[in-house]
Short mmCIF file of C-alpha atoms in Angstrom, two decimals:
data_model
loop_
_atom_site.label_atom_id
_atom_site.label_comp_id
_atom_site.label_asym_id
_atom_site.label_seq_id
_atom_site.Cartn_x
_atom_site.Cartn_y
_atom_site.Cartn_z
CA MET A 1 220.05 26.30 -87.79
CA CYS A 2 222.15 23.69 -89.54
CA ASP A 3 219.47 21.79 -91.42
CA ARG A 4 221.82 19.24 -92.98
CA HIS A 5 223.75 18.47 -89.82
CA THR A 6 221.32 18.89 -86.94
CA THR A 7 221.84 16.69 -83.91
CA PRO A 8 219.91 16.58 -80.65
CA PHE A 9 221.15 19.42 -78.53
CA ALA A 10 222.86 18.20 -75.37
CA LEU A 11 221.13 20.67 -73.09
CA GLU A 12 217.69 19.44 -74.20
CA ARG A 13 218.46 16.16 -72.46
CA SER A 14 219.18 18.13 -69.30
CA GLY A 15 215.78 19.81 -69.39
CA VAL A 16 216.96 23.16 -70.79
CA ASP A 17 214.89 24.50 -73.68
CA ARG A 18 217.34 24.93 -76.56
CA HIS A 19 215.16 27.58 -78.20
CA ARG A 20 215.62 29.90 -75.23
CA LEU A 21 219.39 29.81 -75.56
CA SER A 22 220.99 32.50 -77.64
CA PRO A 23 224.23 32.05 -79.55
CA PRO A 24 227.34 33.17 -77.70
CA CYS A 25 228.48 36.71 -78.48
CA ARG A 26 232.10 36.07 -77.60
CA PRO A 27 234.48 33.12 -77.87
CA ALA A 28 234.75 33.04 -74.05
CA GLU A 29 231.01 32.29 -73.86
CA ALA A 30 231.41 29.48 -76.40
CA ARG A 31 234.28 28.00 -74.40
CA SER A 32 232.23 28.10 -71.18
CA THR A 33 229.25 26.50 -72.89
CA VAL A 34 231.34 23.66 -74.31
CA GLU A 35 233.02 23.04 -70.93
CA ARG A 36 229.65 23.00 -69.15
CA VAL A 37 227.89 20.74 -71.67
CA VAL A 38 230.76 18.26 -72.03
CA THR A 39 231.37 18.06 -68.28
CA GLU A 40 227.67 17.52 -67.59
CA CYS A 41 227.29 14.86 -70.29
CA CYS A 42 230.43 13.03 -69.22
CA ARG A 43 229.18 12.99 -65.64
CA THR A 44 225.53 12.05 -66.26
CA ASP A 45 225.86 9.84 -69.35
CA HIS A 46 229.16 8.22 -68.27
CA VAL A 47 230.82 9.21 -71.55
CA PRO A 48 234.61 8.85 -71.29
CA CYS A 49 236.35 12.20 -71.52
CA ASP A 50 239.87 13.23 -70.66
CA ALA A 51 241.16 16.73 -69.94
CA GLY A 52 243.16 16.92 -73.19
CA ALA A 53 240.11 16.06 -75.28
CA LEU A 54 238.01 18.65 -73.48
CA SER A 55 240.77 21.20 -74.05
CA ASP A 56 240.75 20.39 -77.78
CA ALA A 57 236.96 20.83 -77.97
CA VAL A 58 237.16 24.17 -76.15
CA LEU A 59 239.91 25.39 -78.48
CA VAL A 60 237.94 24.38 -81.58
CA ALA A 61 234.81 26.16 -80.27
CA SER A 62 236.88 29.26 -79.62
CA GLU A 63 238.43 29.21 -83.10
CA LEU A 64 235.11 28.63 -84.88
CA THR A 65 233.33 31.41 -83.01
CA THR A 66 236.25 33.81 -83.45
CA ASN A 67 236.24 33.13 -87.20
CA ALA A 68 232.46 33.65 -87.35
CA ILE A 69 232.85 37.01 -85.64
CA LEU A 70 235.91 38.20 -87.59
CA HIS A 71 235.12 36.82 -91.04
CA GLY A 72 231.48 35.70 -91.07
CA GLY A 73 229.47 38.70 -89.97
CA GLY A 74 228.74 37.30 -86.51
CA ILE A 75 227.44 34.11 -84.94
CA THR A 76 223.86 33.25 -85.87
CA ASP A 77 223.62 29.83 -84.22
CA PHE A 78 225.73 27.66 -81.93
CA GLN A 79 225.04 24.05 -80.99
CA VAL A 80 226.89 21.53 -78.84
CA ASP A 81 226.13 17.83 -78.58
CA VAL A 82 228.05 15.02 -76.92
CA ASP A 83 227.79 11.39 -77.95
CA GLY A 84 229.95 8.34 -77.38
CA VAL A 85 232.45 9.40 -80.05
CA GLY A 86 233.00 13.07 -79.40
CA VAL A 87 231.71 16.60 -79.21
CA ARG A 88 229.72 17.84 -82.20
CA LEU A 89 229.97 21.62 -82.55
CA SER A 90 227.96 23.62 -85.06
CA VAL A 91 228.61 27.32 -85.58
CA SER A 92 226.59 29.32 -88.11
CA ASP A 93 227.34 32.78 -89.43
CA ARG A 94 226.07 35.25 -92.05
CA SER A 95 228.76 34.71 -94.69
CA ALA A 96 228.59 32.15 -97.49
CA GLU A 97 232.37 32.37 -98.00
CA LEU A 98 234.24 29.18 -97.22
CA PRO A 99 237.02 29.24 -94.64
CA VAL A 100 240.53 29.11 -96.08
CA ALA A 101 243.97 28.34 -94.75
CA VAL A 102 246.54 31.02 -95.50
CA ALA A 103 250.29 30.61 -95.65
CA PRO A 104 252.09 31.66 -92.46
CA THR A 105 254.24 34.07 -94.49
CA ASP A 106 253.41 36.56 -97.23
CA PRO A 107 255.08 36.52 -100.69
CA GLN A 108 257.98 38.59 -99.30
CA GLY A 109 258.63 36.02 -96.55
CA ARG A 110 257.23 38.13 -93.69
CA ARG A 111 255.24 36.32 -91.00
CA ARG A 112 251.51 36.98 -91.09
CA VAL A 113 249.45 37.79 -88.05
CA GLY A 114 246.59 35.33 -87.61
CA GLY A 115 245.45 32.74 -90.09
CA ARG A 116 246.09 29.75 -87.85
CA GLY A 117 242.56 29.09 -86.57
CA TRP A 118 241.17 27.10 -89.49
CA PRO A 119 244.20 24.75 -89.69
CA ILE A 120 243.85 24.15 -85.93
CA VAL A 121 240.17 23.26 -86.38
CA CYS A 122 240.96 20.89 -89.25
CA ARG A 123 243.78 19.24 -87.29
CA LEU A 124 241.80 18.63 -84.07
CA ALA A 125 238.43 17.67 -85.56
CA GLN A 126 237.64 14.18 -86.84
CA ASP A 127 234.98 15.41 -89.22
CA VAL A 128 234.56 18.91 -90.69
CA ARG A 129 231.55 19.89 -92.78
CA VAL A 130 230.53 23.24 -94.19
CA ALA A 131 226.92 23.64 -95.31
CA ASP A 132 225.17 26.54 -97.00
CA LEU A 133 222.09 27.69 -95.10
CA PRO A 134 218.76 28.23 -96.89
CA SER A 135 218.48 31.73 -95.42
CA GLY A 136 222.05 32.62 -96.40
CA GLY A 137 225.30 32.15 -94.60
CA LYS A 138 226.88 28.86 -93.63
CA CYS A 139 227.07 26.33 -90.85
CA ILE A 140 230.35 24.66 -89.92
CA THR A 141 229.89 21.38 -88.08
CA VAL A 142 232.82 19.49 -86.59
CA VAL A 143 233.29 16.46 -84.37
CA VAL A 144 236.11 16.60 -81.86
CA PRO A 145 237.00 13.19 -80.35
CA LEU A 146 236.67 12.83 -76.60
CA SER A 147 239.38 10.22 -76.20
#
């Protein structure tokens, strides 16, 4: 769990026990979860949300979970919360290494494969925080605006 950046989990308000939910195993599951939670909260709590903002939140969730799988030893926790400002996503993994942006080309000028996820997250999110977890690993928490 992200002790320093915990927010009420959106599904708790809908009557779903958050402790029974397991973290997504694949980015597609993260995308589906974000779509479901945001759509439900926008409908029931009358939070303004446009399609472009939802698309941004889904993309950020996909990038964070992909990075956790590829570089962080797997996803250990995943949380989604919607408030009046945006979507708060928290993704935890097993690695204490901080995410880094890499140049799109190598020293010889050849284009690199990958390396664009973290810059996308930083560009689309209003707030990005990385916290060490007491049990090891890290939690990345971001807020993606809904309008």
